[in-house]
XYZ file of C-alpha atoms in Angstrom:
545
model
C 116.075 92.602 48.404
C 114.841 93.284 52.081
C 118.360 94.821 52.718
C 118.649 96.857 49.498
C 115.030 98.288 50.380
C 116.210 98.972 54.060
C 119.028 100.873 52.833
C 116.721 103.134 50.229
C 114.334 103.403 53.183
C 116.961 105.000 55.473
C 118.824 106.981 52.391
C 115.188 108.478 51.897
C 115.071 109.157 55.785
C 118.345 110.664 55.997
C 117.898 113.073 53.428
C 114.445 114.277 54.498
C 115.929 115.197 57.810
C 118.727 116.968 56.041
C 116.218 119.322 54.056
C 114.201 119.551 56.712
C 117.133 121.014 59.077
C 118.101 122.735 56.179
C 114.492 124.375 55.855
C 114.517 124.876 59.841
C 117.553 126.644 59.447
C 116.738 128.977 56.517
C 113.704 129.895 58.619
C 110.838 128.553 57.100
C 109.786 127.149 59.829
C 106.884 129.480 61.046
C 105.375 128.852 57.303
C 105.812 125.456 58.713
C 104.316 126.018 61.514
C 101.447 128.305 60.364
C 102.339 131.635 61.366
C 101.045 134.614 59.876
C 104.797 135.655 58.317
C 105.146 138.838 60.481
C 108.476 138.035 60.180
C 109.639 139.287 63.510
C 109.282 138.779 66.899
C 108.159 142.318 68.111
C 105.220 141.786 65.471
C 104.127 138.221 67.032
C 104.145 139.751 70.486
C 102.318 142.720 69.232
C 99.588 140.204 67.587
C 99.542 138.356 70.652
C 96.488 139.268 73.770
C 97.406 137.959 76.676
C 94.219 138.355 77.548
C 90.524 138.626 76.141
C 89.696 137.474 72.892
C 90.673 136.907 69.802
C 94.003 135.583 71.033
C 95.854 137.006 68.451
C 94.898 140.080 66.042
C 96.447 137.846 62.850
C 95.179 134.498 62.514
C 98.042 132.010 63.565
C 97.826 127.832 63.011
C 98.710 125.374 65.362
C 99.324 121.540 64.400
C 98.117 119.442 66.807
C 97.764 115.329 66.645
C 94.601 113.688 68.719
C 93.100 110.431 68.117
C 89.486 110.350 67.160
C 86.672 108.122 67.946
C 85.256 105.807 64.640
C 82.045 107.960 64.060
C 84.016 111.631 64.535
C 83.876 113.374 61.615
C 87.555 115.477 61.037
C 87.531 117.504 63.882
C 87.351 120.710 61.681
C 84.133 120.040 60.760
C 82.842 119.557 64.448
C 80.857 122.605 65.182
C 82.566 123.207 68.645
C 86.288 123.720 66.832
C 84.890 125.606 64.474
C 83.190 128.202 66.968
C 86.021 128.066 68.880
C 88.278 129.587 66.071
C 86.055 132.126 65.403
C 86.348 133.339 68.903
C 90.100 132.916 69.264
C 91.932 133.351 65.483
C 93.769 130.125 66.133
C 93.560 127.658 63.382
C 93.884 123.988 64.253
C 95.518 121.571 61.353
C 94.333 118.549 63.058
C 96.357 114.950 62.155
C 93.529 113.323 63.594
C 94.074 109.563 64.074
C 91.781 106.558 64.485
C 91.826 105.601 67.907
C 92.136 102.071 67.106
C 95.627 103.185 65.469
C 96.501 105.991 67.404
C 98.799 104.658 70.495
C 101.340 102.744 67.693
C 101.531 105.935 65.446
C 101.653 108.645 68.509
C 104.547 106.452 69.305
C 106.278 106.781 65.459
C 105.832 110.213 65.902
C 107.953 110.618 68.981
C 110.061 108.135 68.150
C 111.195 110.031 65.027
C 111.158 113.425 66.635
C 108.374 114.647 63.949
C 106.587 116.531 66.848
C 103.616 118.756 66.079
C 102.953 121.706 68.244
C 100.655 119.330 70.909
C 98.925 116.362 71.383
C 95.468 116.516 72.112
C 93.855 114.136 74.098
C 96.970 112.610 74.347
C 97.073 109.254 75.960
C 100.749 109.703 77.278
C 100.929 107.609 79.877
C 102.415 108.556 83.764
C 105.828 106.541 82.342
C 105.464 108.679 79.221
C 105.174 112.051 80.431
C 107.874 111.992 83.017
C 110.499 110.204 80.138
C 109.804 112.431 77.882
C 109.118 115.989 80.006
C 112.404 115.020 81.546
C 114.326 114.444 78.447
C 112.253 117.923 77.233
C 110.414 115.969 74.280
C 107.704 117.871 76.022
C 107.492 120.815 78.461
C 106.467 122.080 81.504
C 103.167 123.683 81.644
C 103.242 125.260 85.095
C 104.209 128.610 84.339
C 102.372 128.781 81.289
C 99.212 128.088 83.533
C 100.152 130.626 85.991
C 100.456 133.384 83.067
C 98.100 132.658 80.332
C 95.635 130.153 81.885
C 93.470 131.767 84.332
C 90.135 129.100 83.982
C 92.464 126.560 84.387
C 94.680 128.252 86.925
C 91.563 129.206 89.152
C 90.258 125.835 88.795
C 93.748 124.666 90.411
C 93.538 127.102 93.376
C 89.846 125.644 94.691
C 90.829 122.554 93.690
C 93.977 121.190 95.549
C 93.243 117.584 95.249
C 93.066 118.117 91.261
C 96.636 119.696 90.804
C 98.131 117.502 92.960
C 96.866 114.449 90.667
C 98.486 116.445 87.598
C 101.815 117.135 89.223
C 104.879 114.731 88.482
C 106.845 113.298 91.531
C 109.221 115.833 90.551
C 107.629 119.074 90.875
C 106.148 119.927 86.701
C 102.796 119.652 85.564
C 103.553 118.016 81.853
C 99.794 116.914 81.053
C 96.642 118.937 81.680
C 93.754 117.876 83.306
C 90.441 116.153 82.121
C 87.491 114.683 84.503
C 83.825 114.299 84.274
C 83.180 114.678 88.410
C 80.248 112.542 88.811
C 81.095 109.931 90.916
C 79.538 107.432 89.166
C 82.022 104.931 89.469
C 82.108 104.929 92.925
C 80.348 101.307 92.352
C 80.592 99.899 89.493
C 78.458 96.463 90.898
C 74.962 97.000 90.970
C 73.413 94.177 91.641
C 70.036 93.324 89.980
C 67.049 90.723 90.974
C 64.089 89.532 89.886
C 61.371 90.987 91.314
C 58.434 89.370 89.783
C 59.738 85.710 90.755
C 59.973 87.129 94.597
C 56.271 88.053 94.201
C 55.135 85.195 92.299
C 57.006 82.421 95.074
C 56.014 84.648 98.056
C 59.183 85.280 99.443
C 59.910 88.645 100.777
C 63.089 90.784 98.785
C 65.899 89.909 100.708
C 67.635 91.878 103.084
C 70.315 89.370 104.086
C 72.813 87.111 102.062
C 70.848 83.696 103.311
C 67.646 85.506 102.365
C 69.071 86.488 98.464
C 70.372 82.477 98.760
C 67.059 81.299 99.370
C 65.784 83.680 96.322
C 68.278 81.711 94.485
C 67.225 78.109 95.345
C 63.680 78.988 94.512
C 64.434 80.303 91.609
C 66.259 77.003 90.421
C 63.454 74.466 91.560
C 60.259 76.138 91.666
C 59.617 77.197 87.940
C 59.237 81.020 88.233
C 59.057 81.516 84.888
C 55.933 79.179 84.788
C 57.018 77.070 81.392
C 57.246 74.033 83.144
C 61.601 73.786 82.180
C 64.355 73.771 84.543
C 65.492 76.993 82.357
C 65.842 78.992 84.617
C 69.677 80.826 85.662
C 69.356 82.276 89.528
C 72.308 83.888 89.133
C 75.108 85.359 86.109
C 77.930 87.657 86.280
C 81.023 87.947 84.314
C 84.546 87.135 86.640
C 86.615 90.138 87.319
C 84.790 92.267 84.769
C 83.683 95.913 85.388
C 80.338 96.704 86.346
C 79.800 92.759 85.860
C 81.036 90.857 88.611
C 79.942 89.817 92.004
C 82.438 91.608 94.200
C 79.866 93.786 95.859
C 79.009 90.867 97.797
C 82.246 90.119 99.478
C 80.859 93.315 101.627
C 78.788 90.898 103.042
C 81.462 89.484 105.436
C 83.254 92.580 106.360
C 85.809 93.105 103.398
C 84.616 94.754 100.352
C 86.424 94.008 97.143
C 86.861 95.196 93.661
C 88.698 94.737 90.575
C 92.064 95.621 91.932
C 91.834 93.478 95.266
C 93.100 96.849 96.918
C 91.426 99.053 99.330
C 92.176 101.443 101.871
C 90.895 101.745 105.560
C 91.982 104.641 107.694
C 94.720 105.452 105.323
C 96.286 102.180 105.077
C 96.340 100.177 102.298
C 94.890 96.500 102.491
C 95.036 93.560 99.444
C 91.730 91.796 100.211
C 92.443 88.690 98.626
C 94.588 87.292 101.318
C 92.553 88.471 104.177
C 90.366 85.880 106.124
C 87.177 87.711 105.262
C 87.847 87.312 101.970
C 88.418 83.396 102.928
C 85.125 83.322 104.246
C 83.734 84.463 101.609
C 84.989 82.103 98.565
C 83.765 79.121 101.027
C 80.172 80.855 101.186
C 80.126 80.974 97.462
C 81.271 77.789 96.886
C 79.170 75.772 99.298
C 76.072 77.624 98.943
C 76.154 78.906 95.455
C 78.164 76.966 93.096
C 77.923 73.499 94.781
C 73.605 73.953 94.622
C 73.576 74.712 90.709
C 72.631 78.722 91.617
C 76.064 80.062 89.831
C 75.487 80.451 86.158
C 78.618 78.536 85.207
C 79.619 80.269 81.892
C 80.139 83.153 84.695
C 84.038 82.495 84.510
C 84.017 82.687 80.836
C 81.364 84.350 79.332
C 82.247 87.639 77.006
C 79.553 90.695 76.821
C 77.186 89.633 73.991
C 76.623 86.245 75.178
C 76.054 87.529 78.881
C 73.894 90.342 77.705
C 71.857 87.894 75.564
C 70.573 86.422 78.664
C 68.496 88.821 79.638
C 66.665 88.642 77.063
C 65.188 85.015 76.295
C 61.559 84.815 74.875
C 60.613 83.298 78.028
C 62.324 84.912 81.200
C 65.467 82.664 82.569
C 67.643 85.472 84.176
C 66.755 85.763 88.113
C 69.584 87.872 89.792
C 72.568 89.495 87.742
C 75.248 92.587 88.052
C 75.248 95.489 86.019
C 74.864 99.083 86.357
C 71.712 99.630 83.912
C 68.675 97.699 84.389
C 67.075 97.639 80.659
C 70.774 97.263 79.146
C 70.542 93.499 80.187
C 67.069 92.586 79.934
C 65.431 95.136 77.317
C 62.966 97.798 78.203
C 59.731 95.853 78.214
C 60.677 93.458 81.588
C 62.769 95.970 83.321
C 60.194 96.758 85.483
C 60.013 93.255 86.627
C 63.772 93.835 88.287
C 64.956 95.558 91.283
C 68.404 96.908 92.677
C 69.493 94.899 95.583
C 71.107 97.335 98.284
C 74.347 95.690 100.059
C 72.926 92.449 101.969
C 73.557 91.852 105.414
C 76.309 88.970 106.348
C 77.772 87.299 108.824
C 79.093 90.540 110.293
C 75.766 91.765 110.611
C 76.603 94.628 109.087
C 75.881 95.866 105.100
C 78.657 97.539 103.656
C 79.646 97.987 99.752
C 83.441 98.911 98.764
C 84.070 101.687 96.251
C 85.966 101.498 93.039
C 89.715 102.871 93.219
C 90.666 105.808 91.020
C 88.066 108.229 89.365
C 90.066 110.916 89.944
C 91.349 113.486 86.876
C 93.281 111.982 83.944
C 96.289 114.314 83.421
C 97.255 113.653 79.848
C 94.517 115.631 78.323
C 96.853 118.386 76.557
C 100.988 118.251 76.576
C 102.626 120.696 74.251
C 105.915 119.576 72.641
C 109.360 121.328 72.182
C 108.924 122.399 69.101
C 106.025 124.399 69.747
C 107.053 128.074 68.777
C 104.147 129.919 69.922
C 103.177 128.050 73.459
C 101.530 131.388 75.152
C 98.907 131.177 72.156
C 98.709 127.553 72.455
C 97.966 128.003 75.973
C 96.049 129.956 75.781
C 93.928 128.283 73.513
C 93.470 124.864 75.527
C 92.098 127.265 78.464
C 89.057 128.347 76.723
C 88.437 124.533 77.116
C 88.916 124.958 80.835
C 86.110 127.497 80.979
C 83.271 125.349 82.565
C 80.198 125.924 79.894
C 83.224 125.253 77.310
C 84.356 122.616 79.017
C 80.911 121.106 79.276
C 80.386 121.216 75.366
C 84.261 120.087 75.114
C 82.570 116.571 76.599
C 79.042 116.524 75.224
C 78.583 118.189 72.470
C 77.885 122.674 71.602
C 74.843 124.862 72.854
C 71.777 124.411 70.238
C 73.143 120.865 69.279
C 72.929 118.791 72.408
C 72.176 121.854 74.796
C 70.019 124.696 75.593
C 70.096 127.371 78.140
C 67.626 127.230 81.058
C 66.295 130.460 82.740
C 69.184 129.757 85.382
C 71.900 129.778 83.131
C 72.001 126.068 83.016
C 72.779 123.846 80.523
C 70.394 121.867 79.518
C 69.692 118.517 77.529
C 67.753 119.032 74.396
C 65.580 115.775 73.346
C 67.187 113.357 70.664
C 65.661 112.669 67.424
C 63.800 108.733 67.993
C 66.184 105.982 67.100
C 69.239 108.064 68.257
C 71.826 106.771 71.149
C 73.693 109.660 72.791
C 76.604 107.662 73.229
C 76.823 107.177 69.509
C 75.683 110.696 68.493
C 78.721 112.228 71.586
C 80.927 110.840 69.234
C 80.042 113.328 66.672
C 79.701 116.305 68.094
C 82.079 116.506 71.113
C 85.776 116.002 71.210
C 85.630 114.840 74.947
C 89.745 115.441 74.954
C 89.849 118.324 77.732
C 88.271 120.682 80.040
C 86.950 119.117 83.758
C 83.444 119.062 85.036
C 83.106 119.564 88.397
C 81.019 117.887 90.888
C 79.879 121.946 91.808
C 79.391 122.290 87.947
C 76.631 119.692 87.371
C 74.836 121.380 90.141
C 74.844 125.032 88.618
C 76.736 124.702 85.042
C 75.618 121.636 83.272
C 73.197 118.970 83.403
C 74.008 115.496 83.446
C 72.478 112.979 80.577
C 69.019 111.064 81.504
C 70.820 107.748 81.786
C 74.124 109.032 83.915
C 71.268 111.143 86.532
C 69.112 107.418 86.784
C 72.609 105.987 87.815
C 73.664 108.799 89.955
C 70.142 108.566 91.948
C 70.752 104.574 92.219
C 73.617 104.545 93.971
C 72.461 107.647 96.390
C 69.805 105.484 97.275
C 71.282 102.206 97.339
C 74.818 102.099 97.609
C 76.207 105.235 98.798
C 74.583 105.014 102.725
C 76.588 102.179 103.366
C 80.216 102.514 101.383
C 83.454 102.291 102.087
C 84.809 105.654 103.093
C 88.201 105.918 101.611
C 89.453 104.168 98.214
C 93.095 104.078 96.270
C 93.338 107.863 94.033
C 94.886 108.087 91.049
C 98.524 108.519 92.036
C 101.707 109.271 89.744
C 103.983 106.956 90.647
C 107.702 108.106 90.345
C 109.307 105.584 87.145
C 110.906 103.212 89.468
C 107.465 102.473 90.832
C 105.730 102.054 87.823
C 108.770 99.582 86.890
C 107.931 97.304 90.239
C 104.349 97.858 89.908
C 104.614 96.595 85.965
C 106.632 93.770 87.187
C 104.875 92.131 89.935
C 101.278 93.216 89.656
C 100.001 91.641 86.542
C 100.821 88.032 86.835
C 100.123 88.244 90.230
C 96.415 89.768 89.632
C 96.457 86.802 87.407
C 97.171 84.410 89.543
C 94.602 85.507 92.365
C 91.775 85.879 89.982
C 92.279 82.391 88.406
C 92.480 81.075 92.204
C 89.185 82.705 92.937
C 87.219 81.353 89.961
C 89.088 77.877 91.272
C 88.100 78.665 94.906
C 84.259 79.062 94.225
C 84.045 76.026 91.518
C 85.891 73.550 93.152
C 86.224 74.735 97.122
C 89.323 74.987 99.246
C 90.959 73.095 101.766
C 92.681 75.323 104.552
C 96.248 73.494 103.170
C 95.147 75.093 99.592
C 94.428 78.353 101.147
C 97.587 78.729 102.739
C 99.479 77.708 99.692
C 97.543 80.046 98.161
C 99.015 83.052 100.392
C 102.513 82.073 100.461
C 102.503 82.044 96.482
C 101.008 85.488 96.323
C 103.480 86.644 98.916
C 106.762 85.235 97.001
C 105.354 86.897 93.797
C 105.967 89.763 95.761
C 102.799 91.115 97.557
C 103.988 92.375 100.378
C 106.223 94.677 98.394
C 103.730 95.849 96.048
C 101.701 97.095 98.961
C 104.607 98.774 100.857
C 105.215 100.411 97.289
C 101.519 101.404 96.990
C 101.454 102.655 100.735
C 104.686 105.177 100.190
C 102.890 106.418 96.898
C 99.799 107.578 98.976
C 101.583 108.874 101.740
C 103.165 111.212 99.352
C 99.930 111.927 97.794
C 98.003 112.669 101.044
C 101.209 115.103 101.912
C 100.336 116.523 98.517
C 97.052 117.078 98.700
C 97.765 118.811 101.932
C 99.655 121.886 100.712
């Protein structure tokens, strides 16, 4: 039965792609395809504005497939698509997928060679978009930007750094660019204490790591919650997470870390892991943290909710914890009883904080496919979305829904209704699949939200003064990279992590430490950092042009 139906399947298959070459061939395909029927190409060209707007005189559609967030409604009914046909006569038929679905079915679609005219927001990755722009599933976009793209070509010219982080190892742009340049993942570990327990104990807020230790031993034996139960949890975090986990404080002894175990000091490339600093530092947390009863010890496996929960007993229990908004963990009524702890001086006697790799501009915002028979409109089209006030309501939502105009041209925030979460209400009115925000924009173009400017001023006043200069960009790697990178990295990530959790639970011996290295380095280590070190050399040559 399975075979018979496999057979009918592909029968079915094979005869859809007949009358559907057929169709191409009889030259339906701009009904297909949504063009106006002017049945020539001297009377597309002449319908066509290369510049100005409307695009086109005769209103032309465009397929497109984009994935789209649970509370999106279709995005023809978003107000920003809607305005933005009005202004250009291009009409979008959307396929627009759940994103929960949308990687497996983006994947059906170019696996059968159905292709609509572009993917939107597209979530090709690197591998992806050099496979298939070489193999010309999709195409290159460079001269297309140079001719019909100027918000998106002049954003190119000032920005260097940006087109080099869109450009293949071979030369083509195949994805465009999208970035929100606010740099507020430059630290991702903000590190959170109890203020009213320092008061109520009389210590001072600490300045050093011995000084936050002895914050956490008095929070463990001296009742600061005052309900007479050893309840109380000096210190939670969540191993290895983002925003959650205590790598901040390997600073402390000279050797910042973060989630990748990769930094870079004065352009070369260092795993922290293996380094003796980062020795030091597992032994600290061990002997004077986990070995005193001051780690929470569902820290290693802990998941959000129950972490989060926490923060938020009937009496206080939560002295000292990482993450990167204060009333998030403990709820707006004892926030003010917590502080941010800036980076805490070590052994080095020295504070320094690392800073989270990446951040730079995703480059699979917009690819256009082969079968694309109007790619100057489509263009185009995606550039308006490059135009910075566009591009601003591209990620947060259209003027008189989320923003307003302020005498200086700015954009800015209009107050939510009571009981409404902008991160649930972006959903609905912004697409957030193109267009880049410059750092330069949020001064003059846009402003950010409430909660994003609270974070932004945190880390200018406590992180920023003493961070780590330099971090790893987002590179495209050439395929034979990503194929070395794919095949070493993860188990090997997996295997350091699970060693550190090990480390500060049970201690080390120098004999285990040493084993320790030599497995990381015949899991190949020291080639994965050679590998990363070429990729930025090549980058920083990049850059320079």
């Amino acid at each position: 039965m399975k075979k018979t139906g496999s057979i009918a399947v592909s029968l079915l298959l094979t005869t859809a792609m007949m009358l559907s070459a057929c169709s191409s061939n009889e030259g339906n395909k701009e009904t297909n395809k949504g063009n106006t029927g002017n049945g020539n190409a001297a009377g597309e060209e002449a319908s066509f504005n290369k510049e100005g707007l409307p695009i086109v005189k005769d209103k032309i559609t465009l397929q497109l497939v984009s994935p789209k967030a649970a509370l999106a409604p279709e995005y023809n009914e978003m107000e920003i698509f809607k305005r933005l046909e009005t202004d250009t006569n291009v009409h979008i038929e959307w396929n627009n997928i759940p994103d929960t679905d949308y990687v497996e079915k983006k994947n059906l679609l170019l696996a059968s060679g159905d292709l609509p005219d572009a993917f939107y927001a597209s979530q090709f990755s690197d591998f992806e978009l050099i496979t298939y722009g070489e193999d010309g599933t999709i195409i290159p976009l460079e001269d297309l930007i140079e001719q019909y793209a100027p918000n998106l070509k002049k954003l190119l010219e000032e920005r260097p750094d940006i087109k080099a982080a869109i450009t293949a190892p071979n030369g083509h742009i195949y994805g465009l660019p999208t970035w929100e340049e606010n740099e507020l993942g430059t630290n991702p570990f903000f590190h959170v204490i109890n203020k009213q327990w320092l008061d109520k104990l009389g210590l001072k807020f600490p300045e050093t790591l011995d000084e936050y230790t002895e914050a956490l031993v008095a929070f463990k034996t001296q009742d600061p919650n005052g309900n007479g139960k050893a309840d109380e949890i000096p210190l939670s975090f969540m191993h290895m997470q983002w925003c959650m986990d205590i790598a901040g404080l390997f600073g402390a002894f000279g050797l910042p870390d973060n989630l990748e175990h990769r930094i870079v000091r004065d352009g070369k490339v260092m795993f922290t892991a293996t380094q003796p600093e980062y020795k030091e530092a597992l032994k600290y947390f061990n002997e004077k943290w986990y070995k005193q009863g001051l780690i929470d010890p569902e820290s290693f496996t802990q998941d959000a909710p129950q972490y989060l929960a926490k923060g938020k007993t009937p009496d206080p229990t939560l002295g000292s914890y990482v993450w990167w908004e204060v009333e998030e963990v403990v709820g707006t009524a004892q926030a003010a009883n917590y502080a941010l702890v800036p980076p805490l001086t070590g052994p080095t006697g020295k504070k320094t904080i690392g800073r989270g790799n990446g951040g730079g501009p995703g480059r699979n915002a917009f690819v256009i496919t082969k079968d694309n028979e109007n790619p100057e409109v489509t263009m185009r089209w995606i550039d308006q979305q490059y135009e910075p006030y566009m591009a601003a309501q591209i990620h947060w939502g259209p003027i008189g829904i989320i923003y307003e105009k302020d005498a200086n041209g700015k954009l800015v925030n209009l107050p939510l209704e009571d009981g409404v979460s902008m991160g649930e209400f972006r959903q609905k009115v912004a697409p957030n699949g193109a267009g880049v925000i410059t750092s330069e924009h949020f001064k003059t173009i846009v402003d950010m939200e409430p909660r994003a400017q609270q974070r932004k001023k945190d880390l200018e006043q406590y992180y920023e003064p003493f961070m780590e200069k330099e971090n790893y960009p987002t590179i495209f790697f050439l395929p034979e990279e990503l194929d070395t990178i794919n095949q070493i990295e993860p188990e090997l990530i997996k295997f350091v992590n699970t060693q550190r959790a090990k480390f500060i639970v049970d201690g080390m011996s120098d004999k285990a430490w040493d084993s320790y290295v030599k497995t990381a380095e015949d899991m190949g280590l020291s080639k994965l950092m050679e590998l990363y070190q070429t990729a930025l050399d090549r980058y920083n040559e990049e850059v320079k042009k």
